[in-house]
Each structure stands twice: as C-alpha cells, then as structure tokens.
C-alpha cells in the first residue's frame, strides 16, 4: 500500500495544477494509508505572517476540518512548530507524549484543534516530519490518531518522510515558478513603463519647443513685431503652457511615477 501511495503521490505532484489543488490531491492519496480515526494534516509556513496555516487535511479522524481555519501556530509552538524548528521527524506514540509536545499550544489554537477533532477527543499518537527541499523548509506533514484506535508506529516515519520529500520538492518548484512569473511580469511592466516614458518625453518636447521658439522670436532686438503678431506669439506660448501643465498633471496622476 505504501509503495502504491508513493507512486500515486508522485504522479499527482507531476500534474500541472495550482499548488493548493496539488496538495489537496496528495492528501487524498495519503488518506489511503490511514486507518479509521486517523488523520493527515499539512501545514505551511507563511514567513510574511510568521505563522503556520493548515493547507490540506484528510482522514475521518478530523470530522470538522472547517474549524482548522482558525489555527495559526507560531514557530516553535506545539508539534508542528517544534518539528519545523528542529528539522527532525518525530514519532509521538502515546497520549502523554503528544500532550507534552502540545503543552505550549496557545488557547485559541487548542480550542480550534479540539473543535476539529470533535467530542473532546485527544490525539493518542502523532508522527510528523518537516517539508523541505535542500535548505528550504516549507512546513510540516503529520499523521495522527484521534481516538486511541489508530495503528501509528515509528515504522510509519520512513514512508512519511518519503512523502514529505516529494511534497517539499513540489512546493519548492511552485515557489520558483511563482518567483519567475513575478520577475517576468516586473520585466514586462518595466519595458512598458520605459516605452511610455519615452513617448511622454517626446510629447513634452513639442510644447517646450513652441514656448522656446515663440519666446526667442519675441526677444529678437533686430525685429520689430507688429502688435497683433506679438499677441499671437503670446497666445501660442500660453496654449503650449496649458498643454504642458495638463500633461504633467496626467503623468503625476498616473502609475508611471512611483511616489
């Protein structure tokens, strides 16, 4: 069964789909490993918030997964935070061991977790491993027994670690693709901005040339311009100034200049 699940997980992760969809698909495959009253939980680290958030869940050991949306674990908090912090897999195979690792869980997180388990149940066993690729850690994958009826043992760690390695690589690939997409988008936006600024630069020179030309003509000492011609030159200068002011206002109001 383990080999079959690993193969199906690898195949699922090779599918070109959004990361959340991939991870939910993977957890669906992992559910094949779970006995009744067991669950799988995948939590990802959000460095911008400094928190772990549940990304996917499977198994009937968590009958109310919607309650997990309130779960927000800090680094070093409970099983997830400690496994992530140390980078070491853990097999906690008794209620006492699980309780000892969850003793520092914040009340709101404990309440959310208990609502997800339902009926006041306590985890009777947990095996957990970090999700990583090279030096990059992305979260934690854990399997748990909710009502003492699970069959989790230390022998489950190797397959869990293999699954975590596959998931970690998929997350790493997705993050690189996201960064590449952002870089490409920034490059395109930079190009468009440069072209727009070049066009605006050309447009700005037109009224400036008119202002310069008419004012230089008025300053010619050797030419005695008729009054109507002088008035025409001044009207052209005034019109060019209005046009220039309008263009500058448009530029300042646009996203071409970052404030």
Short mmCIF file of C-alpha atoms in Angstrom, two decimals:
data_model
loop_
_atom_site.label_atom_id
_atom_site.label_comp_id
_atom_site.label_asym_id
_atom_site.label_seq_id
_atom_site.Cartn_x
_atom_site.Cartn_y
_atom_site.Cartn_z
CA UNK A 1 0.00 0.00 0.00
CA UNK A 2 2.81 2.42 0.89
CA UNK A 3 4.54 1.95 -2.46
CA UNK A 4 1.25 2.42 -4.28
CA UNK A 5 0.55 5.65 -2.41
CA UNK A 6 4.07 6.97 -3.05
CA UNK A 7 3.66 6.26 -6.76
CA UNK A 8 0.26 7.94 -6.89
CA UNK A 9 1.52 10.95 -4.94
CA UNK A 10 4.48 11.35 -7.29
CA UNK A 11 2.11 11.17 -10.26
CA UNK A 12 -0.27 13.70 -8.70
CA UNK A 13 2.56 16.14 -8.00
CA UNK A 14 3.70 15.93 -11.61
CA UNK A 15 0.33 17.29 -12.75
CA UNK A 16 0.47 20.95 -13.88
CA UNK A 17 -2.07 22.30 -11.40
CA UNK A 18 -2.11 25.15 -8.85
CA UNK A 19 -0.25 24.26 -5.65
CA UNK A 20 -3.31 24.22 -3.31
CA UNK A 21 -5.07 21.84 -5.70
CA UNK A 22 -1.99 19.61 -5.87
CA UNK A 23 -1.63 19.45 -2.10
CA UNK A 24 -5.28 18.56 -1.60
CA UNK A 25 -4.94 15.85 -4.23
CA UNK A 26 -1.86 14.49 -2.47
CA UNK A 27 -3.64 14.40 0.88
CA UNK A 28 -6.43 12.45 -0.78
CA UNK A 29 -3.85 9.82 -1.79
CA UNK A 30 -2.32 9.80 1.70
CA UNK A 31 -5.75 9.06 3.14
CA UNK A 32 -5.33 5.54 1.69
CA UNK A 33 -2.70 4.92 4.38
CA UNK A 34 -4.97 5.90 7.23
CA UNK A 35 -6.97 3.59 9.44
CA UNK A 36 -10.30 4.73 10.93
CA UNK A 37 -9.92 7.55 13.48
CA UNK A 38 -6.67 8.68 11.86
CA UNK A 39 -5.98 11.90 10.01
CA UNK A 40 -3.37 13.65 7.92
CA UNK A 41 -2.61 17.34 8.22
CA UNK A 42 -0.36 19.52 6.09
CA UNK A 43 0.63 22.92 7.46
CA UNK A 44 2.63 25.51 5.51
CA UNK A 45 4.85 28.19 6.98
CA UNK A 46 3.93 31.75 6.00
CA UNK A 47 7.06 33.86 6.55
CA UNK A 48 5.17 37.12 5.98
CA UNK A 49 2.90 36.36 8.95
CA UNK A 50 5.34 34.24 10.93
CA UNK A 51 2.66 31.54 11.29
CA UNK A 52 1.78 28.02 10.20
CA UNK A 53 -1.56 27.67 8.44
CA UNK A 54 -3.36 24.40 7.59
CA UNK A 55 -3.27 23.87 3.84
CA UNK A 56 -4.84 20.40 3.46
CA UNK A 57 -6.36 17.71 5.64
CA UNK A 58 -7.58 14.15 5.16
CA UNK A 59 -8.97 11.23 7.15
CA UNK A 60 -12.05 10.79 9.33
CA UNK A 61 -10.02 11.47 12.48
CA UNK A 62 -10.84 15.16 11.91
CA UNK A 63 -14.62 15.24 11.38
CA UNK A 64 -14.80 19.06 11.44
CA UNK A 65 -11.88 20.28 9.28
CA UNK A 66 -13.52 23.69 8.81
CA UNK A 67 -12.56 24.50 12.43
CA UNK A 68 -8.90 24.36 11.42
CA UNK A 69 -9.21 27.65 9.52
CA UNK A 70 -8.73 29.36 12.90
CA UNK A 71 -5.46 27.51 13.53
CA UNK A 72 -2.39 29.78 13.41
CA UNK A 73 0.70 28.26 15.01
CA UNK A 74 3.87 30.15 15.79
CA UNK A 75 7.36 28.88 15.12
CA UNK A 76 8.32 26.52 17.95
CA UNK A 77 4.70 26.10 19.07
CA UNK A 78 3.28 22.61 19.64
CA UNK A 79 4.29 19.63 17.50
CA UNK A 80 4.28 21.48 14.18
CA UNK A 81 6.40 24.38 15.39
CA UNK A 82 8.97 22.16 17.11
CA UNK A 83 9.37 19.73 14.20
CA UNK A 84 9.82 22.68 11.85
CA UNK A 85 12.27 24.39 14.21
CA UNK A 86 14.48 21.33 14.70
CA UNK A 87 14.10 19.92 11.19
CA UNK A 88 13.76 16.47 12.78
CA UNK A 89 10.94 13.95 12.32
CA UNK A 90 9.14 12.80 15.46
CA UNK A 91 7.05 9.76 16.44
CA UNK A 92 4.91 10.53 19.49
CA UNK A 93 3.13 7.28 20.21
CA UNK A 94 1.22 7.92 23.42
CA UNK A 95 -1.29 10.46 24.67
CA UNK A 96 1.25 11.58 27.28
CA UNK A 97 3.97 12.19 24.67
CA UNK A 98 1.57 14.13 22.44
CA UNK A 99 0.35 16.20 25.38
CA UNK A 100 3.92 17.07 26.40
CA UNK A 101 4.65 18.41 22.90
CA UNK A 102 1.39 20.37 22.80
CA UNK A 103 1.58 21.88 26.28
CA UNK A 104 2.65 25.30 24.91
CA UNK A 105 -0.17 25.47 22.37
CA UNK A 106 -1.98 28.81 22.55
CA UNK A 107 -5.54 28.55 23.95
CA UNK A 108 -7.18 29.73 20.71
CA UNK A 109 -5.23 27.16 18.70
CA UNK A 110 -6.02 24.40 21.19
CA UNK A 111 -9.70 25.31 21.02
CA UNK A 112 -9.69 25.27 17.20
CA UNK A 113 -7.94 21.90 17.14
CA UNK A 114 -10.35 20.38 19.65
CA UNK A 115 -13.33 21.64 17.66
CA UNK A 116 -11.86 19.97 14.57
CA UNK A 117 -11.41 16.64 16.39
CA UNK A 118 -14.86 16.81 17.99
CA UNK A 119 -16.28 15.16 21.10
CA UNK A 120 -13.39 16.24 23.30
CA UNK A 121 -11.06 13.66 21.76
CA UNK A 122 -7.32 13.90 22.26
CA UNK A 123 -4.61 12.74 19.84
CA UNK A 124 -3.27 9.40 21.06
CA UNK A 125 -0.35 9.36 18.63
CA UNK A 126 1.32 11.60 16.05
CA UNK A 127 4.12 11.12 13.55
CA UNK A 128 5.40 14.32 11.97
CA UNK A 129 8.13 15.39 9.57
CA UNK A 130 9.23 18.71 8.06
CA UNK A 131 8.53 19.62 4.44
CA UNK A 132 11.79 20.76 2.94
CA UNK A 133 13.88 20.95 -0.21
CA UNK A 134 17.59 21.50 0.31
CA UNK A 135 18.00 24.22 2.92
CA UNK A 136 14.45 25.49 2.41
CA UNK A 137 11.74 24.47 4.88
CA UNK A 138 8.14 25.00 3.87
CA UNK A 139 6.01 23.38 6.54
CA UNK A 140 5.16 20.14 8.31
CA UNK A 141 3.31 16.97 7.36
CA UNK A 142 1.83 14.92 10.18
CA UNK A 143 -0.37 11.89 10.69
CA UNK A 144 -2.36 11.46 13.88
CA UNK A 145 -4.65 9.06 15.72
CA UNK A 146 -7.63 10.84 17.23
CA UNK A 147 -9.33 8.33 19.48
CA UNK A 148 -6.76 5.79 20.52
CA UNK A 149 -7.78 3.37 17.79
CA UNK A 150 -5.01 4.21 15.32
CA UNK A 151 -2.14 1.98 14.35
CA UNK A 152 0.60 4.62 14.01
CA UNK A 153 4.10 3.41 14.91
CA UNK A 154 7.67 4.55 14.41
CA UNK A 155 7.68 2.37 11.28
CA UNK A 156 5.40 4.95 9.65
CA UNK A 157 8.14 7.59 9.69
CA UNK A 158 10.13 6.39 6.63
CA UNK A 159 7.12 6.47 4.30
CA UNK A 160 6.01 9.79 5.81
CA UNK A 161 9.47 11.24 5.19
CA UNK A 162 9.40 9.99 1.59
CA UNK A 163 6.03 11.65 1.08
CA UNK A 164 7.28 14.85 2.69
CA UNK A 165 10.32 14.88 0.40
CA UNK A 166 8.09 14.64 -2.68
CA UNK A 167 5.77 17.36 -1.38
CA UNK A 168 8.71 19.59 -0.39
CA UNK A 169 10.15 19.37 -3.90
CA UNK A 170 6.77 20.19 -5.42
CA UNK A 171 6.38 23.25 -3.16
CA UNK A 172 9.94 24.34 -3.98
CA UNK A 173 9.23 24.04 -7.70
CA UNK A 174 5.99 26.01 -7.36
CA UNK A 175 7.71 28.79 -5.39
CA UNK A 176 10.47 29.08 -8.01
CA UNK A 177 7.84 29.26 -10.76
CA UNK A 178 5.99 31.97 -8.81
CA UNK A 179 9.18 33.98 -8.40
CA UNK A 180 9.99 33.57 -12.11
CA UNK A 181 6.49 34.70 -13.05
CA UNK A 182 6.80 37.75 -10.80
CA UNK A 183 10.20 38.56 -12.30
CA UNK A 184 8.84 38.21 -15.84
CA UNK A 185 5.86 40.40 -15.00
CA UNK A 186 8.15 43.03 -13.49
CA UNK A 187 10.30 42.95 -16.61
CA UNK A 188 7.28 43.43 -18.87
CA UNK A 189 5.96 46.26 -16.71
CA UNK A 190 9.40 47.89 -16.74
CA UNK A 191 9.50 47.69 -20.52
CA UNK A 192 6.05 49.18 -20.90
CA UNK A 193 6.91 51.94 -18.46
CA UNK A 194 10.12 52.77 -20.32
CA UNK A 195 8.23 52.92 -23.64
CA UNK A 196 5.51 55.09 -22.13
CA UNK A 197 8.05 57.46 -20.63
CA UNK A 198 9.90 57.68 -23.96
CA UNK A 199 6.63 58.61 -25.68
CA UNK A 200 5.83 61.18 -23.00
CA UNK A 201 9.32 62.63 -23.27
CA UNK A 202 8.75 63.18 -26.99
CA UNK A 203 5.32 64.72 -26.33
CA UNK A 204 6.76 67.07 -23.70
CA UNK A 205 9.35 68.39 -26.12
CA UNK A 206 6.65 69.63 -28.55
CA UNK A 207 5.13 72.34 -26.30
CA UNK A 208 8.58 73.18 -24.92
CA UNK A 209 9.86 73.74 -28.45
CA UNK A 210 6.89 76.01 -29.17
CA UNK A 211 7.47 78.03 -25.99
CA UNK A 212 11.17 78.33 -26.73
CA UNK A 213 10.60 79.27 -30.37
CA UNK A 214 7.99 81.98 -29.80
CA UNK A 215 9.73 83.47 -26.76
CA UNK A 216 13.07 83.58 -28.63
CA UNK A 217 11.35 85.33 -31.52
CA UNK A 218 9.87 87.94 -29.20
CA UNK A 219 13.30 88.60 -27.72
CA UNK A 220 14.89 89.37 -31.09
CA UNK A 221 16.01 93.01 -30.84
CA UNK A 222 16.51 93.41 -34.58
CA UNK A 223 12.88 92.53 -35.36
CA UNK A 224 10.00 94.90 -34.67
CA UNK A 225 6.99 92.59 -34.45
CA UNK A 226 3.56 94.09 -35.12
CA UNK A 227 1.31 94.16 -32.08
CA UNK A 228 -1.06 91.52 -33.49
CA UNK A 229 1.88 89.20 -34.22
CA UNK A 230 3.24 89.65 -30.69
CA UNK A 231 -0.20 88.86 -29.31
CA UNK A 232 -0.37 85.73 -31.49
CA UNK A 233 3.04 84.57 -30.23
CA UNK A 234 1.94 85.10 -26.61
CA UNK A 235 -1.29 83.16 -27.24
CA UNK A 236 0.74 80.28 -28.68
CA UNK A 237 3.04 80.36 -25.64
CA UNK A 238 0.05 80.39 -23.28
CA UNK A 239 -1.58 77.48 -25.13
CA UNK A 240 1.65 75.47 -25.04
CA UNK A 241 1.97 76.13 -21.29
CA UNK A 242 -1.61 74.90 -20.71
CA UNK A 243 -0.91 71.75 -22.73
CA UNK A 244 2.34 71.16 -20.84
CA UNK A 245 0.63 71.64 -17.48
CA UNK A 246 -2.09 69.15 -18.48
CA UNK A 247 0.48 66.55 -19.49
CA UNK A 248 2.46 66.95 -16.27
CA UNK A 249 -0.74 66.54 -14.23
CA UNK A 250 -1.60 63.35 -16.12
CA UNK A 251 1.89 61.96 -15.51
CA UNK A 252 1.78 62.71 -11.78
CA UNK A 253 -1.68 61.13 -11.51
CA UNK A 254 -0.63 58.00 -13.36
CA UNK A 255 1.27 54.92 -12.17
CA UNK A 256 4.24 55.79 -14.37
CA UNK A 257 5.92 57.57 -11.47
CA UNK A 258 6.20 55.78 -8.12
CA UNK A 259 5.71 58.08 -5.17
#
